[in-house]
XYZ file of N, CA and C in Angstrom:
702
model
N 81.396 113.545 -30.041
C 79.942 114.096 -30.749
C 79.024 113.192 -29.654
N 77.808 114.190 -29.554
C 77.312 113.983 -28.593
C 75.866 114.005 -28.739
N 75.287 112.564 -28.701
C 73.910 112.577 -28.860
C 73.152 111.951 -27.799
N 71.738 112.496 -27.708
C 70.645 112.259 -27.099
C 69.706 111.244 -27.300
N 69.443 110.191 -27.395
C 68.473 109.163 -27.535
C 66.931 109.581 -26.482
N 66.383 110.051 -27.241
C 65.122 110.894 -26.644
C 63.457 110.579 -26.815
N 62.550 110.029 -25.425
C 61.401 109.490 -25.972
C 60.599 110.125 -25.024
N 59.298 110.594 -25.275
C 58.215 110.702 -23.720
C 57.219 110.240 -23.959
N 56.204 109.792 -23.053
C 55.098 109.542 -22.607
C 53.664 110.722 -22.633
N 52.896 110.630 -22.874
C 52.188 111.873 -22.532
C 50.720 111.587 -22.413
N 50.023 112.690 -22.165
C 48.554 112.739 -21.666
C 47.605 112.446 -22.477
N 47.795 112.194 -24.105
C 46.821 112.157 -25.518
C 47.757 112.291 -26.263
N 47.235 112.943 -27.072
C 47.852 113.270 -28.676
C 48.289 114.475 -29.368
N 47.541 115.452 -28.337
C 47.597 117.039 -29.132
C 48.164 117.826 -28.326
N 49.032 117.880 -28.222
C 49.674 119.784 -26.924
C 48.822 120.515 -27.564
N 48.290 120.770 -28.774
C 47.255 121.971 -28.806
C 45.685 121.964 -28.168
N 45.654 120.582 -27.702
C 44.555 120.346 -26.962
C 44.970 120.197 -25.535
N 45.714 120.911 -24.975
C 46.375 120.780 -23.746
C 46.865 119.630 -22.823
N 47.379 118.515 -24.126
C 47.864 117.377 -23.398
C 49.308 118.214 -22.932
N 49.603 116.509 -21.966
C 51.257 117.251 -21.512
C 52.032 116.369 -21.664
N 53.353 116.230 -21.119
C 54.355 115.359 -21.392
C 54.792 114.810 -19.499
N 54.056 113.526 -19.623
C 54.261 112.587 -18.220
C 55.671 112.028 -17.928
N 56.209 112.017 -18.884
C 57.196 111.020 -18.986
C 58.568 111.928 -19.621
N 59.769 111.579 -19.731
C 60.885 111.798 -20.330
C 61.949 110.861 -20.263
N 62.744 110.180 -20.946
C 63.352 109.210 -21.033
C 64.977 110.004 -21.963
N 66.001 109.758 -21.593
C 66.811 110.227 -22.403
C 67.902 109.647 -22.171
N 68.548 108.672 -23.144
C 69.861 108.131 -23.233
C 70.921 109.026 -23.814
N 72.332 109.667 -23.301
C 73.143 110.024 -23.987
C 74.554 109.239 -24.112
N 74.458 109.089 -25.746
C 75.917 108.934 -26.380
C 76.853 110.094 -26.465
N 78.078 109.702 -26.495
C 79.646 110.076 -27.035
C 80.449 109.445 -27.369
N 80.041 109.933 -28.770
C 80.562 109.289 -29.863
C 80.680 107.276 -29.624
N 79.192 107.712 -29.804
C 78.241 106.253 -30.366
C 78.477 105.794 -29.180
N 78.999 105.907 -28.310
C 79.264 105.114 -27.036
C 77.740 106.054 -25.685
N 77.581 104.575 -24.652
C 76.541 104.896 -23.468
C 77.864 105.543 -22.676
N 77.324 106.826 -22.238
C 77.905 107.939 -21.246
C 77.424 107.739 -19.755
N 76.486 106.770 -19.946
C 75.511 106.635 -18.752
C 75.771 107.837 -17.514
N 75.507 108.679 -18.854
C 74.925 110.215 -18.049
C 73.343 110.084 -18.775
N 72.428 109.143 -17.796
C 70.972 109.609 -18.936
C 70.037 110.304 -17.797
N 69.125 110.833 -18.494
C 68.082 111.773 -18.062
C 66.885 110.656 -17.866
N 65.938 111.095 -16.954
C 64.555 110.175 -16.447
C 64.041 110.695 -15.677
N 62.961 111.317 -16.491
C 61.751 111.758 -14.992
C 60.169 111.525 -15.474
N 59.225 111.047 -14.194
C 57.723 111.342 -14.349
C 57.414 112.661 -13.915
N 56.682 113.287 -14.672
C 56.205 114.432 -14.044
C 54.788 114.754 -13.466
N 54.217 115.111 -13.722
C 52.751 115.680 -12.594
C 52.288 116.401 -14.450
N 51.283 116.581 -14.488
C 50.330 116.787 -15.967
C 49.387 118.003 -15.427
N 49.371 117.960 -13.998
C 48.381 118.448 -13.583
C 46.845 118.490 -14.635
N 46.646 117.730 -15.375
C 45.560 116.856 -15.988
C 45.557 115.961 -16.008
N 44.229 115.420 -16.499
C 43.710 113.918 -16.482
C 44.765 113.279 -17.395
N 44.668 112.148 -17.735
C 45.462 111.474 -18.810
C 44.655 110.737 -19.074
N 44.282 110.522 -20.523
C 42.948 110.058 -21.564
C 43.442 108.834 -21.310
N 42.173 107.965 -21.333
C 41.887 106.218 -21.493
C 42.514 105.435 -22.228
N 42.603 106.140 -23.035
C 43.418 105.401 -24.552
C 45.004 105.485 -24.439
N 45.614 106.372 -24.010
C 46.788 107.012 -23.729
C 47.431 106.048 -22.566
N 46.334 106.050 -21.483
C 46.986 105.014 -20.345
C 47.234 103.668 -20.666
N 46.403 103.155 -21.639
C 46.483 101.869 -22.269
C 47.724 101.638 -22.966
N 48.267 102.961 -23.380
C 49.642 102.684 -24.137
C 50.919 102.756 -23.114
N 50.572 103.311 -22.163
C 52.224 103.279 -21.532
C 51.684 102.603 -20.024
N 50.738 102.849 -19.295
C 50.148 102.070 -18.183
C 50.901 103.502 -16.791
N 50.412 104.512 -17.319
C 50.747 105.488 -16.474
C 49.439 105.816 -16.114
N 48.958 105.976 -14.701
C 47.979 106.418 -13.996
C 48.157 107.769 -13.576
N 47.428 108.599 -13.293
C 47.140 109.972 -12.503
C 48.091 109.809 -11.403
N 47.259 108.744 -10.704
C 47.865 108.540 -8.978
C 49.612 108.066 -9.281
N 49.371 107.670 -10.260
C 51.209 107.227 -10.192
C 52.335 108.835 -9.924
N 51.297 109.463 -10.600
C 52.231 110.883 -11.160
C 51.975 111.824 -10.137
N 51.032 111.658 -8.782
C 50.350 112.509 -7.753
C 51.571 113.315 -7.418
N 52.856 112.757 -6.718
C 53.912 113.254 -5.821
C 54.978 113.752 -6.356
N 54.773 113.396 -8.221
C 56.037 113.761 -9.222
C 56.043 115.232 -9.429
N 57.457 116.113 -9.847
C 57.375 116.957 -9.953
C 56.866 117.839 -11.308
N 56.527 118.849 -11.839
C 55.862 119.259 -12.626
C 56.876 119.899 -13.705
N 56.520 119.951 -14.805
C 57.713 120.027 -16.015
C 58.302 121.509 -15.573
N 58.065 122.494 -14.790
C 58.115 123.706 -14.623
C 59.882 123.506 -13.438
N 59.666 122.292 -13.098
C 60.522 122.044 -11.306
C 61.943 121.586 -12.160
N 61.712 121.070 -13.435
C 62.487 120.076 -14.600
C 63.252 121.298 -15.247
N 62.713 122.169 -15.733
C 63.031 122.386 -17.059
C 64.161 123.244 -17.474
N 64.866 123.743 -16.441
C 66.354 124.094 -16.636
C 66.704 123.299 -16.813
N 66.817 122.232 -15.835
C 67.884 120.854 -15.891
C 67.438 120.682 -17.189
N 66.494 120.122 -17.906
C 66.439 119.592 -18.898
C 66.912 120.688 -19.984
N 66.748 121.490 -20.227
C 67.740 122.424 -21.276
C 68.832 122.431 -21.398
N 69.575 122.413 -19.706
C 71.019 122.610 -19.448
C 71.416 120.759 -20.477
N 70.887 119.820 -19.852
C 71.144 118.563 -20.142
C 71.385 118.588 -22.110
N 69.806 119.069 -22.321
C 70.021 118.800 -24.416
C 71.077 120.198 -24.672
N 71.198 120.882 -24.482
C 71.730 122.081 -24.955
C 73.028 121.423 -25.906
N 73.228 122.057 -27.136
C 74.260 121.473 -28.088
C 74.410 119.960 -28.529
N 73.209 119.000 -27.899
C 73.282 117.943 -28.332
C 72.597 117.539 -30.054
N 73.053 116.561 -30.206
C 71.920 116.143 -31.283
C 70.833 115.199 -31.024
N 69.548 115.296 -30.716
C 68.359 114.389 -30.508
C 68.172 113.795 -31.667
N 68.062 111.893 -30.926
C 67.629 110.991 -32.062
C 66.646 110.531 -31.074
N 65.271 110.550 -32.312
C 63.275 110.800 -31.748
C 62.970 109.712 -33.312
N 62.554 108.957 -32.623
C 61.700 108.169 -33.641
C 60.210 108.527 -33.382
N 59.833 109.196 -35.003
C 58.865 110.199 -34.936
C 58.833 111.419 -33.844
N 59.740 111.968 -34.900
C 60.294 113.603 -33.930
C 59.501 113.864 -34.157
N 58.351 114.836 -34.702
C 57.118 115.513 -34.639
C 56.366 115.340 -33.520
N 56.693 114.461 -32.886
C 55.319 114.169 -32.209
C 56.048 114.908 -30.712
N 57.116 114.130 -30.136
C 58.033 114.624 -29.283
C 58.338 116.075 -29.428
N 59.328 116.470 -30.654
C 58.943 117.913 -30.211
C 57.971 118.634 -30.091
N 56.847 118.532 -30.697
C 55.412 119.344 -30.790
C 55.573 119.254 -28.899
N 55.341 118.189 -28.461
C 55.321 118.695 -26.750
C 56.003 119.184 -26.207
N 57.375 118.862 -26.411
C 58.681 119.666 -25.480
C 58.841 121.352 -26.119
N 58.347 121.028 -27.076
C 58.515 122.640 -27.575
C 56.962 123.304 -26.576
N 55.580 123.289 -26.899
C 54.666 123.482 -25.778
C 55.050 123.385 -24.362
N 55.594 122.696 -24.039
C 56.137 122.644 -22.636
C 57.404 123.477 -22.637
N 58.267 123.957 -23.097
C 58.815 124.720 -22.765
C 58.999 126.173 -23.037
N 57.598 126.315 -23.644
C 57.223 127.523 -24.179
C 56.292 128.048 -22.706
N 55.396 127.461 -22.231
C 54.988 127.556 -20.953
C 55.451 127.868 -19.972
N 56.574 127.827 -20.174
C 57.382 127.591 -19.005
C 58.324 129.230 -18.874
N 58.246 129.410 -20.766
C 59.126 130.924 -20.569
C 60.824 130.186 -21.520
N 60.783 128.974 -21.475
C 62.313 128.178 -22.125
C 62.685 128.372 -23.647
N 63.840 128.299 -24.056
C 63.931 128.281 -25.044
C 63.105 126.937 -26.252
N 62.688 127.096 -27.068
C 62.935 125.846 -27.902
C 63.437 125.247 -28.087
N 62.987 123.485 -28.423
C 64.254 122.823 -28.783
C 65.208 123.110 -29.914
N 64.428 123.569 -30.914
C 65.602 124.353 -32.263
C 66.163 124.850 -31.830
N 66.303 125.955 -31.027
C 67.024 127.004 -30.021
C 68.281 126.482 -29.615
N 68.103 125.433 -29.467
C 69.207 124.568 -28.167
C 70.477 123.367 -28.709
N 69.641 122.981 -29.442
C 70.100 121.895 -30.268
C 69.331 121.417 -31.835
N 70.126 120.290 -31.575
C 69.776 119.704 -33.502
C 68.966 118.170 -33.418
N 68.487 117.648 -34.161
C 67.427 116.109 -34.298
C 67.417 115.772 -35.131
N 67.653 114.547 -35.201
C 67.323 113.449 -36.345
C 66.050 112.439 -36.142
N 65.269 112.439 -37.402
C 63.856 111.489 -36.963
C 64.532 110.531 -37.728
N 64.505 109.313 -36.485
C 64.650 107.592 -36.953
C 63.651 107.367 -37.669
N 62.295 107.869 -37.389
C 61.048 107.156 -38.736
C 61.450 107.631 -39.950
N 61.873 108.848 -40.032
C 61.718 109.043 -41.171
C 62.907 108.385 -42.169
N 64.276 108.603 -41.349
C 65.365 107.770 -41.642
C 65.163 105.972 -42.271
N 64.014 105.049 -41.221
C 63.765 104.059 -41.663
C 62.911 104.123 -42.902
N 62.118 104.991 -43.464
C 61.073 104.972 -44.017
C 62.426 104.624 -45.416
N 63.441 105.671 -45.291
C 64.122 105.740 -46.527
C 64.619 104.635 -46.694
N 65.409 103.839 -45.533
C 66.097 102.784 -45.757
C 65.401 101.716 -46.071
N 64.284 101.600 -45.333
C 63.162 100.100 -45.836
C 62.024 100.543 -46.571
N 61.904 101.149 -47.793
C 60.022 101.927 -47.659
C 59.299 100.487 -48.301
N 58.303 101.200 -47.799
C 57.330 100.440 -48.279
C 56.787 98.898 -46.763
N 57.744 99.159 -45.976
C 57.618 98.534 -45.089
C 57.139 98.765 -43.374
N 56.876 98.061 -42.143
C 56.469 98.356 -41.173
C 58.144 99.067 -40.078
N 58.029 100.504 -40.069
C 59.152 100.941 -39.108
C 58.844 101.326 -38.286
N 57.703 100.735 -37.175
C 57.138 101.467 -36.240
C 58.725 101.033 -35.131
N 58.823 101.408 -33.739
C 59.971 100.766 -32.742
C 60.036 99.294 -33.305
N 59.062 98.610 -32.482
C 59.029 97.042 -32.220
C 59.585 96.574 -34.059
N 58.879 97.039 -35.338
C 59.297 96.651 -36.156
C 60.558 96.329 -36.381
N 61.624 97.439 -35.903
C 62.710 97.910 -36.362
C 63.668 96.936 -35.046
N 63.005 96.871 -33.840
C 63.445 95.916 -33.153
C 63.921 94.170 -33.776
N 62.534 93.766 -34.200
C 62.821 92.768 -34.938
C 63.878 92.979 -36.001
N 63.738 93.791 -36.740
C 64.311 93.424 -38.100
C 65.927 94.033 -37.744
N 66.517 94.672 -37.055
C 68.066 94.397 -36.442
C 67.806 93.594 -35.236
N 67.322 92.486 -34.760
C 67.711 91.768 -33.962
C 68.318 91.858 -32.116
N 67.105 93.490 -31.804
C 67.323 94.275 -30.759
C 66.337 93.626 -29.751
N 66.479 92.771 -28.722
C 65.815 91.970 -27.491
C 64.169 93.292 -26.817
N 63.092 93.555 -27.251
C 62.368 94.483 -26.315
C 61.316 92.978 -25.701
N 62.010 92.297 -25.473
C 60.588 91.387 -24.439
C 60.051 92.267 -23.399
N 60.739 93.110 -23.392
C 60.365 93.933 -22.001
C 59.753 95.243 -22.013
N 59.040 95.114 -23.094
C 58.705 95.842 -23.386
C 56.659 95.890 -23.921
N 56.425 95.186 -22.600
C 55.069 95.135 -22.469
C 54.134 96.510 -22.621
N 54.539 97.664 -21.822
C 54.106 98.947 -22.401
C 55.339 99.211 -22.846
N 54.471 100.605 -23.232
C 55.397 101.714 -23.727
C 55.748 102.743 -22.762
N 57.502 103.107 -22.736
C 58.379 103.513 -21.469
C 59.304 104.765 -22.188
N 58.744 105.741 -21.681
C 60.176 107.126 -22.336
C 61.825 106.392 -21.977
N 62.071 105.920 -20.935
C 63.613 105.275 -20.778
C 63.786 104.248 -21.340
N 62.615 103.390 -21.571
C 63.163 101.884 -22.148
C 63.294 102.149 -23.606
N 62.073 103.022 -24.426
C 62.083 103.116 -25.679
C 63.070 104.085 -25.853
N 63.842 104.593 -25.328
C 65.109 105.557 -25.144
C 66.542 104.699 -25.436
N 66.131 103.683 -24.541
C 67.162 102.895 -24.534
C 66.874 101.592 -25.663
N 65.881 101.175 -26.286
C 65.782 100.360 -27.749
C 65.992 101.276 -28.500
N 65.840 102.145 -28.715
C 66.063 103.090 -30.039
C 67.554 103.588 -30.138
N 68.152 103.847 -29.173
C 69.378 104.009 -29.118
C 69.908 102.683 -29.886
N 69.942 101.371 -29.579
C 70.342 100.055 -30.042
C 70.054 99.866 -31.584
N 68.645 100.061 -31.782
C 68.200 100.233 -33.619
C 68.972 101.307 -34.189
N 69.102 102.841 -33.335
C 69.578 103.553 -33.937
C 71.420 103.051 -34.559
N 71.797 102.798 -33.734
C 73.869 102.445 -33.783
C 73.278 100.548 -34.899
N 72.564 100.366 -35.201
C 72.518 99.402 -35.847
C 71.882 99.919 -37.315
N 70.660 100.369 -37.164
C 71.237 101.688 -38.670
C 71.848 102.291 -38.923
N 72.778 102.653 -38.116
C 74.016 103.454 -38.976
C 74.978 102.885 -39.053
N 75.270 101.553 -38.947
C 76.115 100.844 -39.305
C 77.547 100.226 -38.427
N 77.050 101.084 -36.802
C 78.040 101.071 -36.139
C 77.705 100.054 -35.086
N 77.922 99.993 -33.846
C 77.524 99.064 -32.799
C 76.381 98.331 -32.983
N 76.338 97.268 -32.660
C 74.418 97.036 -32.780
C 74.135 96.758 -31.005
N 74.733 97.316 -29.955
C 74.672 97.155 -28.685
C 74.893 98.164 -27.879
N 74.474 98.859 -26.705
C 75.336 99.458 -26.094
C 75.752 99.053 -24.408
N 75.890 97.972 -24.679
C 76.580 97.307 -23.946
C 77.493 97.242 -23.872
N 78.816 97.535 -23.014
C 80.327 97.619 -23.796
C 80.742 96.558 -23.161
N 81.369 95.852 -23.739
C 82.235 94.192 -22.651
C 83.790 94.977 -22.814
N 84.236 94.318 -21.514
C 85.367 94.805 -21.566
C 86.630 94.366 -22.605
N 86.282 93.209 -23.369
C 86.949 92.714 -24.521
C 86.699 93.896 -25.388
N 85.922 94.687 -26.101
C 85.554 95.602 -27.027
C 86.557 96.750 -25.976
N 86.598 97.073 -25.218
C 87.655 98.245 -24.595
C 88.538 97.761 -25.235
N 89.549 96.573 -24.477
C 90.762 95.683 -24.805
C 91.157 95.515 -26.655
N 90.296 95.409 -27.362
C 90.396 94.810 -29.135
C 91.366 95.770 -29.508
N 91.418 97.619 -29.444
C 92.137 98.327 -29.820
C 93.748 98.117 -29.594
N 94.127 98.197 -28.394
C 95.027 97.485 -27.827
C 95.843 96.311 -28.208
N 95.041 95.185 -28.512
C 95.569 94.164 -28.978
C 95.905 94.616 -30.309
N 95.034 95.059 -31.111
C 95.695 94.975 -32.355
C 96.582 95.808 -32.864
N 96.947 96.765 -31.990
C 97.916 97.543 -31.738
C 99.630 96.770 -31.533
N 99.162 95.897 -30.372
C 100.210 95.071 -30.588
C 100.929 93.869 -31.489
N 99.196 93.732 -31.939
C 99.986 92.405 -33.326
C 100.423 93.541 -34.390
N 99.937 94.517 -34.499
C 100.920 95.701 -35.795
C 101.897 95.577 -35.673
N 102.298 95.684 -34.447
C 103.728 96.498 -34.236
C 104.543 95.146 -34.137
N 104.347 93.720 -33.890
C 104.850 92.464 -33.838
C 105.210 92.312 -35.366
N 103.811 92.771 -36.069
C 104.421 92.213 -37.251
C 105.161 93.030 -38.084
N 105.132 94.108 -37.595
C 105.927 95.010 -38.362
C 107.668 94.911 -38.120
N 107.610 94.286 -36.805
C 109.325 94.297 -36.414
C 109.411 92.542 -36.934
N 108.741 92.093 -37.428
C 109.509 90.581 -37.694
C 110.111 90.663 -39.017
N 110.970 89.613 -38.814
C 111.993 89.511 -40.193
C 111.211 88.483 -41.067
N 111.178 88.799 -42.079
C 111.019 87.346 -43.388
C 111.328 85.993 -43.045
N 110.873 85.288 -43.072
C 112.019 84.100 -43.051
C 112.064 83.809 -44.372
N 113.530 83.402 -44.341
C 114.108 83.124 -45.906
C 114.506 81.296 -46.414
N 113.881 80.825 -47.173
C 114.494 79.375 -47.056
C 114.828 78.936 -48.129
N 116.765 79.068 -48.558
C 116.597 78.937 -49.878
C 117.268 77.360 -50.038
N 117.213 77.061 -51.369
C 117.323 75.454 -51.933
C 118.078 75.152 -51.984
N 118.656 73.757 -51.348
C 120.091 73.621 -51.220
C 120.580 72.894 -53.077
N 121.866 72.640 -53.088
C 122.646 72.500 -54.163
C 121.563 71.361 -54.807
N 121.655 69.996 -54.124
C 120.899 69.060 -54.604
C 119.682 69.396 -55.026
N 118.657 70.409 -54.435
C 117.108 70.670 -55.031
C 117.211 71.416 -56.601
N 118.298 72.376 -56.386
C 118.494 73.030 -57.533
C 118.960 72.215 -58.843
N 119.583 71.242 -58.509
C 120.010 70.495 -58.896
C 118.987 69.560 -59.920
N 118.197 69.080 -59.284
C 116.771 68.397 -59.765
C 116.045 68.947 -60.490
N 115.885 70.215 -60.139
C 115.099 71.355 -60.848
C 115.577 71.545 -62.296
N 116.720 72.180 -62.279
C 117.391 71.783 -63.596
C 117.025 71.327 -64.496
N 117.037 69.849 -63.800
C 117.027 68.555 -64.936
C 115.934 68.319 -65.045
N 114.749 68.407 -64.446
C 113.290 68.853 -64.394
C 113.037 69.881 -65.655
N 113.569 71.129 -65.825
C 113.803 71.973 -66.744
C 113.940 71.287 -67.960
N 115.249 70.833 -67.818
C 115.742 70.334 -69.308
C 114.819 69.189 -69.905
N 114.423 68.273 -69.032
C 113.072 67.577 -69.793
C 111.986 68.249 -69.841
N 111.726 69.099 -69.324
C 110.240 70.117 -70.506
C 110.861 70.415 -71.387
N 111.873 71.065 -71.730
C 112.539 71.598 -72.898
C 112.824 70.733 -73.777
N 113.227 69.661 -73.610
C 113.217 68.434 -74.439
C 112.188 67.923 -75.094
N 111.125 68.007 -74.034
C 109.607 67.430 -74.765
C 108.776 68.701 -75.181
N 108.955 69.670 -74.699
C 108.250 70.720 -75.597
C 108.654 71.319 -76.872
N 109.982 70.645 -77.337
C 110.698 71.442 -78.492
C 111.085 72.856 -78.405
N 111.731 72.905 -76.731
C 112.594 73.944 -76.586
C 111.210 75.214 -76.458
N 110.202 74.880 -75.971
C 108.968 75.814 -75.508
C 109.290 75.972 -74.003
N 109.711 75.710 -73.576
C 110.627 76.105 -72.113
C 110.232 77.422 -71.793
N 109.779 78.260 -71.434
C 109.693 79.788 -70.915
C 110.793 80.163 -69.723
N 111.272 78.890 -68.982
C 112.364 79.070 -67.810
C 112.951 78.072 -68.699
N 114.842 78.531 -69.006
C 115.859 78.217 -68.916
C 116.395 77.366 -67.935
N 116.928 76.000 -68.206
C 117.331 75.546 -67.274
C 118.572 75.792 -66.886
N 119.275 76.853 -67.344
C 120.820 77.377 -66.895
C 120.025 78.696 -65.682
N 119.026 79.271 -66.060
C 118.391 80.034 -65.119
C 118.129 79.800 -63.956
N 117.863 78.135 -63.810
C 117.190 77.617 -62.661
C 118.319 77.688 -61.189
């Protein structure tokens, strides 16, 4: 199972008004584990960034002047996304921008190359009536977001990957420890050891059996033969 946790930063809020993507961040998960084959690009939007957007992500036009344009990375991006399930928070926003960029360069739309899951919709089903922003989910699932001074596509994709794994009941961190890799092998060794072990049987001595029989006789006498375990069966 190949999933790509994706986030974008943009020049503004509406692709229909000509706003563009300026950053794409992707974290690839294969069978719910990070592959370390991530995708991250800053892009020259060929237009001004709105002041309100810059206040959110901290990216200026000057920072993007020497960066590639979307058309320069479109083929690489399409091949990277092809066949995966995208995991996106508020997917309508990012899919709208991605499709606008893809159509502009004559590339297939997102829906034509992969599927996607909206974690905002998922969070609203799981936590109705509560805040379900990425920051709120990080707090709820104890994901450390202290580095998030500004929004950033790659950082937010990394945080969302951890939140998604926690929300869906799996591991809560995308950091793999050596012990985690070794655990299945250790469990297998323990299971084989238990399966091959012979049960230890400790039998009562003759003296212990005699004492037990005397105890049952006493119980039978005092209960007027109501003892359920006759002494001769001891």
